[in-house]
Short mmCIF file of C-alpha atoms in Angstrom, two decimals:
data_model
loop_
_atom_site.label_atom_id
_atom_site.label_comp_id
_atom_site.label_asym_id
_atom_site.label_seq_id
_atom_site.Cartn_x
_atom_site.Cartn_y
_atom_site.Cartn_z
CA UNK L 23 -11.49 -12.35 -3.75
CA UNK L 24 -11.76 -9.88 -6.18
CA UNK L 25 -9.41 -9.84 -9.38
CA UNK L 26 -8.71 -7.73 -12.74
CA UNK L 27 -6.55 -8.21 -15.43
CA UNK L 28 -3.22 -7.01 -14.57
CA UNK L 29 -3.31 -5.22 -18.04
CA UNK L 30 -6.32 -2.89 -16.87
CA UNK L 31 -3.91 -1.83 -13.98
CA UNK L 32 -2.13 1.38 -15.24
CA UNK L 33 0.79 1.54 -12.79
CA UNK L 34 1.28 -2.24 -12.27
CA UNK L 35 2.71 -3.50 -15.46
CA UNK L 36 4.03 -6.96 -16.33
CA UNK L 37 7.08 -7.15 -18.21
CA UNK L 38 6.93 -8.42 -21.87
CA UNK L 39 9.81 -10.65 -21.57
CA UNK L 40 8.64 -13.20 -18.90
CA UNK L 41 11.74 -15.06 -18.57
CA UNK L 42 13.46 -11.33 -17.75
CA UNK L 43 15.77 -11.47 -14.29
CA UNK L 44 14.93 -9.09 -11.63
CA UNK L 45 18.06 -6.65 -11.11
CA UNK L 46 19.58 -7.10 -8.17
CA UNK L 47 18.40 -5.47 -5.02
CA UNK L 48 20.69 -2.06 -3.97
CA UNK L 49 22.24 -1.96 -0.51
CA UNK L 50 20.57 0.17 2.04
CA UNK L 51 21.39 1.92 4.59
CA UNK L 52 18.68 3.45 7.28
CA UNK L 53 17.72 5.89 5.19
CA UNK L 54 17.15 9.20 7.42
CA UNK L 55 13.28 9.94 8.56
CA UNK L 56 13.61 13.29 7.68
CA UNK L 57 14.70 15.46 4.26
CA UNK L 58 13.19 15.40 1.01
CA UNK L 59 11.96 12.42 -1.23
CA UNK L 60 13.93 11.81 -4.54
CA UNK L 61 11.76 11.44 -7.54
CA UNK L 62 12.25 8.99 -10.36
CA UNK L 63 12.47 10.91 -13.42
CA UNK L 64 11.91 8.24 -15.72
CA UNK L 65 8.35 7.73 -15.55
CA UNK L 66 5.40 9.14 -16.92
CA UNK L 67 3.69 12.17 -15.43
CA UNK L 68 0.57 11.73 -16.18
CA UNK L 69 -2.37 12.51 -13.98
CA UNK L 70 -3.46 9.73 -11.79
CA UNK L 71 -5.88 9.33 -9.24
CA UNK L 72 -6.99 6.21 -7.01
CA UNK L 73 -7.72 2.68 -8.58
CA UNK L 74 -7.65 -0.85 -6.82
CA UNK L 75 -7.71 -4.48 -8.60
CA UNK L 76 -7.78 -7.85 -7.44
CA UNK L 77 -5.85 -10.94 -8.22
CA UNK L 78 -7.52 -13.88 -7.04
CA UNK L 79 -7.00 -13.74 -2.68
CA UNK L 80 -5.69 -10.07 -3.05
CA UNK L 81 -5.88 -6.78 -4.37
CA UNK L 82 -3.56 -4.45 -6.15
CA UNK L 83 -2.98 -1.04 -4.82
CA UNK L 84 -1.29 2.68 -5.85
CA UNK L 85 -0.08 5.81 -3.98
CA UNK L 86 1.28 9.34 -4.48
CA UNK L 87 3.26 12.51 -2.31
CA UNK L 88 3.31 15.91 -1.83
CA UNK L 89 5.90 17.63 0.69
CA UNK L 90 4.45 20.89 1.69
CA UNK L 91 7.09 21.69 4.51
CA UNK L 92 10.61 21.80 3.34
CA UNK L 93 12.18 23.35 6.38
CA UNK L 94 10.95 21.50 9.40
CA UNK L 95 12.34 17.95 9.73
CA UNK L 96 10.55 14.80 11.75
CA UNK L 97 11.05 14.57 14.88
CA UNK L 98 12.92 12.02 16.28
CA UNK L 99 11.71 11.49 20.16
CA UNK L 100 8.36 10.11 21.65
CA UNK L 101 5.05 11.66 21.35
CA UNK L 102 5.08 11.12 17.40
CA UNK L 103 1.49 11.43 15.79
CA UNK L 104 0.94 9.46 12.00
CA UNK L 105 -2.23 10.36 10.40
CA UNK L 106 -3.27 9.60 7.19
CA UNK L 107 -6.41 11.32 5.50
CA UNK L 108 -8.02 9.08 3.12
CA UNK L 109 -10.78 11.10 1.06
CA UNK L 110 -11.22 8.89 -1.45
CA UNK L 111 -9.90 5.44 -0.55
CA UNK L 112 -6.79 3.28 0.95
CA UNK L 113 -4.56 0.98 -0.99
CA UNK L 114 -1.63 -1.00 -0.25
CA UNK L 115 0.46 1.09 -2.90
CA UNK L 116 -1.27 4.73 -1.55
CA UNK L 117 0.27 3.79 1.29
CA UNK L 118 3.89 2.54 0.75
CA UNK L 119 4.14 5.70 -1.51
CA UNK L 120 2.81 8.23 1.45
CA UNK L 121 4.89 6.73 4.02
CA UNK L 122 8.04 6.58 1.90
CA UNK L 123 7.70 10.00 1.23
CA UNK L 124 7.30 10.75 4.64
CA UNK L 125 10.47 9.01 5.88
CA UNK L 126 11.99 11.02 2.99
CA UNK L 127 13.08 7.82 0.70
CA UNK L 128 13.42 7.59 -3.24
CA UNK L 129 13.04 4.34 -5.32
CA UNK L 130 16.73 2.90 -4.83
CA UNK L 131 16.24 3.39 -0.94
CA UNK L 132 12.68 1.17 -1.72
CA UNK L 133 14.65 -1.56 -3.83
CA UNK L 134 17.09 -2.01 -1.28
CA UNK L 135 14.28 -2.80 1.86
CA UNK L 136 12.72 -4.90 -1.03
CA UNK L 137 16.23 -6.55 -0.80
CA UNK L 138 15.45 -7.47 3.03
CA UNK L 139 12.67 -10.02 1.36
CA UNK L 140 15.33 -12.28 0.38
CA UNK L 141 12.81 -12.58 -3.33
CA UNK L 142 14.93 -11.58 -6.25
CA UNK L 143 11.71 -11.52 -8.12
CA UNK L 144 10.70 -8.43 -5.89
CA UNK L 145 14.62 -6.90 -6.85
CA UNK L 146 13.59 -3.63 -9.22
CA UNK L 147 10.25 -3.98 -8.34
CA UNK L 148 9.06 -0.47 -7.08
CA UNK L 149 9.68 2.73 -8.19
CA UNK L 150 8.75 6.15 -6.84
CA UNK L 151 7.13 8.44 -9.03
CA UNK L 152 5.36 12.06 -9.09
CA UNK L 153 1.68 12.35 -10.00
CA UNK L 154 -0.55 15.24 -10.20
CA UNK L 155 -4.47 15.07 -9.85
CA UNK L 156 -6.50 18.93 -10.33
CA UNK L 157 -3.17 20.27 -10.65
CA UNK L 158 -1.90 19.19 -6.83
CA UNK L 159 1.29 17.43 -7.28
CA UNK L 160 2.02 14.42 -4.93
CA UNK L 161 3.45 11.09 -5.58
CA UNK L 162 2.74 7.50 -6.35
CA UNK L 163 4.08 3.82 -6.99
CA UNK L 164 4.57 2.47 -10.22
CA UNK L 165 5.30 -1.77 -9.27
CA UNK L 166 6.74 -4.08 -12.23
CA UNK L 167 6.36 -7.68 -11.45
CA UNK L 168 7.54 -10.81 -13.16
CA UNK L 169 5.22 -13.60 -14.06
CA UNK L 170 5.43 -16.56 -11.68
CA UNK L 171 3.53 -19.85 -11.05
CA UNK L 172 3.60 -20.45 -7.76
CA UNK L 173 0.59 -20.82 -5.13
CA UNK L 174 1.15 -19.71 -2.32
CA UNK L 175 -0.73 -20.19 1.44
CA UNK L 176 -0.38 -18.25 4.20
CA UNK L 177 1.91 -20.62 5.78
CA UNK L 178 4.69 -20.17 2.90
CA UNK L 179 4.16 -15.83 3.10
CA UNK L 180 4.61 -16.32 6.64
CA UNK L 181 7.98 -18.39 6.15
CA UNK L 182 8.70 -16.10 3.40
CA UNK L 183 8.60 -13.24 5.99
CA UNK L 184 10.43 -14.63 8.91
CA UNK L 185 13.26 -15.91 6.63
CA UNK L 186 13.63 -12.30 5.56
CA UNK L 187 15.92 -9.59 6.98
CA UNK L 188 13.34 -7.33 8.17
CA UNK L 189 13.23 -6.17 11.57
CA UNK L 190 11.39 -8.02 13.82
CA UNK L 191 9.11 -4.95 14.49
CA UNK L 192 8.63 -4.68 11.00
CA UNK L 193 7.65 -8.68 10.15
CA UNK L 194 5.22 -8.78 13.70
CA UNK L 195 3.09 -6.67 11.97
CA UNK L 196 3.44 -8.13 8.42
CA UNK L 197 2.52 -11.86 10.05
CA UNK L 198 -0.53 -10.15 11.24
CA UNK L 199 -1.50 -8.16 8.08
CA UNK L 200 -1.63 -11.43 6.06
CA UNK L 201 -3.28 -13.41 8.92
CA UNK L 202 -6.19 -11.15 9.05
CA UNK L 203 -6.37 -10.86 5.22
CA UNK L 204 -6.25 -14.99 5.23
CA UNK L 205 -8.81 -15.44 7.93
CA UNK L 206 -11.52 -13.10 5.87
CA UNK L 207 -11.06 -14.69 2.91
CA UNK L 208 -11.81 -17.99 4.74
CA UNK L 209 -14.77 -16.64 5.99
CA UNK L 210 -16.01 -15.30 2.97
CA UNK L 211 -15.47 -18.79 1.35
CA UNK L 212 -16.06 -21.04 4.06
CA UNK L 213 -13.06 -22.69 4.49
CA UNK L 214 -10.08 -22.72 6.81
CA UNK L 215 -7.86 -19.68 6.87
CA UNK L 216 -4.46 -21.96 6.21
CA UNK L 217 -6.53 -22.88 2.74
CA UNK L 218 -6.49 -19.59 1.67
CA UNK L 219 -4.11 -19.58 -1.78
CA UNK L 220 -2.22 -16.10 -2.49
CA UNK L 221 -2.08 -16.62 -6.54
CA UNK L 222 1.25 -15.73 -8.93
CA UNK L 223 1.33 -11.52 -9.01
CA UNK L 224 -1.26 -11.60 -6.22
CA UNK L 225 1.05 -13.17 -3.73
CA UNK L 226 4.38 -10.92 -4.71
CA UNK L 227 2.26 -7.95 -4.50
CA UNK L 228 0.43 -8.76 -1.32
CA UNK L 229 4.39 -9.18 0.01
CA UNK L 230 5.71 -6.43 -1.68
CA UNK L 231 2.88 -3.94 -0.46
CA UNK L 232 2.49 -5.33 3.57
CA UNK L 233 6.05 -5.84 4.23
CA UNK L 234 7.63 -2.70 2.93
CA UNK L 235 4.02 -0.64 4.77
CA UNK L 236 4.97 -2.71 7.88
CA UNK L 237 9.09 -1.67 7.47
CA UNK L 238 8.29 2.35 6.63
CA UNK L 239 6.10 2.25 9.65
CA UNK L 240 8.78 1.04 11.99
CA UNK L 241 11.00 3.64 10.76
CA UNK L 242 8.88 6.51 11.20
CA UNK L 243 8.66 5.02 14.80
CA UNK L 244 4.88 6.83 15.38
CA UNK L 245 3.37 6.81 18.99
CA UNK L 246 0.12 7.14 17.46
CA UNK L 247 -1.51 6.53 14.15
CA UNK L 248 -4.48 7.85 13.43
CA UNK L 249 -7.19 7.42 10.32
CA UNK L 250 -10.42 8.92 9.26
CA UNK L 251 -13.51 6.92 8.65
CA UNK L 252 -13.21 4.93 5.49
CA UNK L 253 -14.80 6.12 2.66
CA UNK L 254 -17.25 3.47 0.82
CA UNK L 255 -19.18 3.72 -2.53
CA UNK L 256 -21.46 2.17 -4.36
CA UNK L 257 -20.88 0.48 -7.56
CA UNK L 258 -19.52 -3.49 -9.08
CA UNK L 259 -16.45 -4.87 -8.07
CA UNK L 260 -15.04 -8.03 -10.61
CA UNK L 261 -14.25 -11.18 -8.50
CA UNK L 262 -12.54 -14.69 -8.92
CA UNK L 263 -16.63 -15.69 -9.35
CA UNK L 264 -18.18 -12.92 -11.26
CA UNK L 265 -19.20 -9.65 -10.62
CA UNK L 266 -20.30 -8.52 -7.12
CA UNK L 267 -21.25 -5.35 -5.51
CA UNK L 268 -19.39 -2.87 -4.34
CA UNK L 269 -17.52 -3.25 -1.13
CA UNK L 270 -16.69 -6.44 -2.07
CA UNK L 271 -17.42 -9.69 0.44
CA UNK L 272 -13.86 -9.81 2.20
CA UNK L 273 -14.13 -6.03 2.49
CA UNK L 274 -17.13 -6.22 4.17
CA UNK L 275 -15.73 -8.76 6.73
CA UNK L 276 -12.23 -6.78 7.39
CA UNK L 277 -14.45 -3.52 7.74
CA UNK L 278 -16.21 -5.25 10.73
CA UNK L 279 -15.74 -2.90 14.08
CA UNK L 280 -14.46 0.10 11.80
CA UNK L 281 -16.08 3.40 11.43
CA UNK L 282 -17.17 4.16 7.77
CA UNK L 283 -18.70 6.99 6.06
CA UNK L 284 -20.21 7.75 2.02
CA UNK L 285 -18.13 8.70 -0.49
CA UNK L 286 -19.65 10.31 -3.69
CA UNK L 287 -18.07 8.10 -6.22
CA UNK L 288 -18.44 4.86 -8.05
CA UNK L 289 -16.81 1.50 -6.87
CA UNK L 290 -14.24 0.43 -4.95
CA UNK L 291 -12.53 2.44 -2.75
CA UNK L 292 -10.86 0.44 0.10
CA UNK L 293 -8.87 -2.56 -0.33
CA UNK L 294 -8.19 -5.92 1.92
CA UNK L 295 -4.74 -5.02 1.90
CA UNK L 296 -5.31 -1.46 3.31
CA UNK L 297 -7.71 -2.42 5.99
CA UNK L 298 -5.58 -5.12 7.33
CA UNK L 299 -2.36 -2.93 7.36
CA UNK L 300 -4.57 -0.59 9.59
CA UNK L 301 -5.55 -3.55 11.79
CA UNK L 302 -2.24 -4.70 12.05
CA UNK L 303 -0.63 -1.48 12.47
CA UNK L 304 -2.90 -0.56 15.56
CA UNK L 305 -4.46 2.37 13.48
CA UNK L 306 -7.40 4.56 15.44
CA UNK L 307 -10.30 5.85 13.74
CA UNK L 308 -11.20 9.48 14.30
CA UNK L 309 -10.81 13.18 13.37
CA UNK L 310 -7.71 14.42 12.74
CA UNK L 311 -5.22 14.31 15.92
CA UNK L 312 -4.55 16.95 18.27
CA UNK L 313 -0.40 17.51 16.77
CA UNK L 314 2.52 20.16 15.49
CA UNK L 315 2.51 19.44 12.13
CA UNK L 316 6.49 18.41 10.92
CA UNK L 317 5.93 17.22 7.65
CA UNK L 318 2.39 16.66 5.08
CA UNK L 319 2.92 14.88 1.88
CA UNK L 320 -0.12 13.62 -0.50
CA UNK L 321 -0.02 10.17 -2.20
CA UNK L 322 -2.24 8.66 -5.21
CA UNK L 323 -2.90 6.06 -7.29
CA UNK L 324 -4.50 5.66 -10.65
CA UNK L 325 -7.85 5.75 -10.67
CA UNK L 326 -9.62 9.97 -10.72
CA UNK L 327 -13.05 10.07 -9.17
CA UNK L 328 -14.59 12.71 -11.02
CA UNK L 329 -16.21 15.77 -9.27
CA UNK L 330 -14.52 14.03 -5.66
CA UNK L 331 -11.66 14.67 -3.79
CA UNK L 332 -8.57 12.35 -4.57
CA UNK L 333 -5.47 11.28 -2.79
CA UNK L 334 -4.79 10.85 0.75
CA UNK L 335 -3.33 12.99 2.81
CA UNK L 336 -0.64 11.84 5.55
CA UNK L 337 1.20 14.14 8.43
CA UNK L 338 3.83 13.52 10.87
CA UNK L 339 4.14 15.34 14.16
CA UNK L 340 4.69 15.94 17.97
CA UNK L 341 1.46 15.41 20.07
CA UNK L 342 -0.53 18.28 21.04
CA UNK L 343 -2.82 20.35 22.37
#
C-alpha cells in the first residue's frame, strides 16, 4: 500500500504533543440538507489543490467547496441526482469536504457525526476550511490526528463501525468500503483479506474519511449518483516497499470494471479510499446526468497540478430531461 510521511501532508498534521486528549465530540443534531456551509475562520487560506498519501494499507485524502447557488435549496423528495466531477482526481477528504458542503454543514456539525464513532481520538478531528486554486474559491478538509499504536484488521474497523451510532444506512456502506479496500490489498499482496493490517494514522483516517462519506451520503438521500471517468496519470507513487509507478498496485485492482480516461498531470490522482467509496456507494460512471441543478459546490485538496484543471465539482438536483 502506498505511504508518505505524514509531515509531507500539508492539511493532515500531527499534533506536537502526542500525549494531547482529543476534545470532546459536540452534539449534533440532523443538520438540515439545505442552506449555506459555515467556514472555519481559523485556518490558513492558502491556495491548495489535490494531493493524496499513503500510510501503510491506506491513503490520505483532501477536499474543498464552492456554493454557486445561494437561493435554491435541495430538494427533499425522490428523483434526487448526486454527481460529482472529478477533473483532476478523488480522495477520501475531496469528498467528505464536497458532500458536507452540499448538505450545508460546518466543522462543529462534522465533529459531532465524528462523535457517532464512539473514538475520542477522532473528537476535534476535522475541520472545514476555504481554499482557493486560479482564484476559484471552494473548500477543503484540514484532519488533525493523534499518534496511536494500534494495528488494526478489518475485523476490528468493522466492530469499530457497528459499535458506533451511525445509521445503519450509513455503516452498510462503510462495512463495504473497507471490505473492498481489504480484499485489494490482499490481492495485491497475496494474502487473505482478514490479514490485511490498517496501521496507527492510516486506520483513524481510513475511519474518519469512509464513515463520515458513507453518513453525508445518507443524508443527502440521492436516487442516483453519478461520476465521470477517473482521471489517471503517469508518474511514481512511494509505497510500504519502495517506489512504484503510478497508479499504484491496489489502485489498479479497485479500478478493475471502471471507466478511466488521461489526465495531463504527474502522479497520483485517485486513491483506494475514493474508489471504494464509489463502489460501495453504488456510484455510475458516465457524462454528466440529465438534472435541475439545486445546488454546485467545488472541493480540493492540497496538491495544484500545474497547467490542469483542479478540484472536483459536485451538484445536487431533481432528475431530468
Amino acid at each position: 500500500m502506498s505511504e508518505d510521511k505524514t509531515k509531507e501532508r500539508k492539511a493532515r498534521t500531527m499534533p506536537e504533543d502526542k500525549d494531547r486528549q482529543a476534545a470532546p465530540c459536540s452534539p449534533v443534531s440532523e443538520p438540515h440538507e439545505h442552506g449555506h456551509h459555515g467556514h472555519d475562520h481559523h485556518h490558513d487560506h492558502h491556495e491548495h489543490g489535490h494531493a493524496h498519501s499513503h500510510e501503510h494499507h491506506h491513503e490520505h485524502d483532501h477536499g474543498h467547496h464552492h456554493e454557486h447557488d445561494h437561493h435554491h435549496a435541495v430538494p427533499t423528495t425522490g428523483g434526487r441526482v448526486l454527481t460529482v466531477r472529478a477533473s483532476s482526481g478523488l480522495s477520501g477528504d475531496i469528498m467528505l469536504a464536497g458532500l458536507a458542503a452540499l448538505a450545508g454543514l460546518d466543522s462543529k456539525d462534522l465533529d459531532g457525526l465524528a462523535g457517532e464513532l464512539g473514538l475520542d481520538s477522532l473528537c476535534g478531528s476535522v475541520q472545514l476550511e476555504p481554499r482557493s486554486v486560479n482564484s476559484i474559491a471552494g473548500v477543503g478538509c484540514k484532519v488533525t490526528l493523534p499518534h496511536e499504536h494500534a494495528h488494526r484488521n478489518l475485523a476490528d474497523i468493522l466492530k469499530i463501525i457497528e459499535a458506533g451510532a451511525m445509521p445503519d444506512e450509513a455503516k452498510e456502506p462503510a462495512k463495504k468500503a473497507f471490505t473492498i479496500l481489504a480484499q485489494a490489498e490482499g490481492e495485491v499482496h497475496g494474502m487473505p483479506s482478514r490479514e490485511v493490517t490498517f496501521h496507527e494514522v492510516g486506520a483513524l483516517d481510513s475511519i474518519l474519511d469512509i464513515c463520515l462519506v458513507c453518513r453525508l451520503f445518507v443524508m443527502l438521500k440521492p436516487d442516483r449518483f453519478v461520476c465521470n471517468p477517473l482521471p489517471l496519470a503517469d508518474g511514481v507513487v512511494k509505497c510500504a516497499h519502495g517506489k512504484v509507478p503510478s497508479p499504484a498496485p491496489a489502485v489498479l485492482r479497485l479500478l478493475e470494471n471502471v471507466p478511466v480516461c488521461g489526465f495531463a498531470g504527474q502522479g497520483e490522482t485517485v486513491t483506494p479510499t475514493a474508489i471504494a467509496l464509489l463502489k460501495a456507494l453504488g456510484a455510475d460512471f458516465g457524462p454528466w446526468p440529465n438534472m435541475v441543478m439545486h445546488k454546485s459546490v467545488i472541493s480540493y485538496g492540497t496538491k495544484v497540478f500545474p497547467d490542469a484543471p483542479n478540484g472536483a465539482i459536485w451538484a445536487i438536483g431533481a432528475a431530468g430531461a
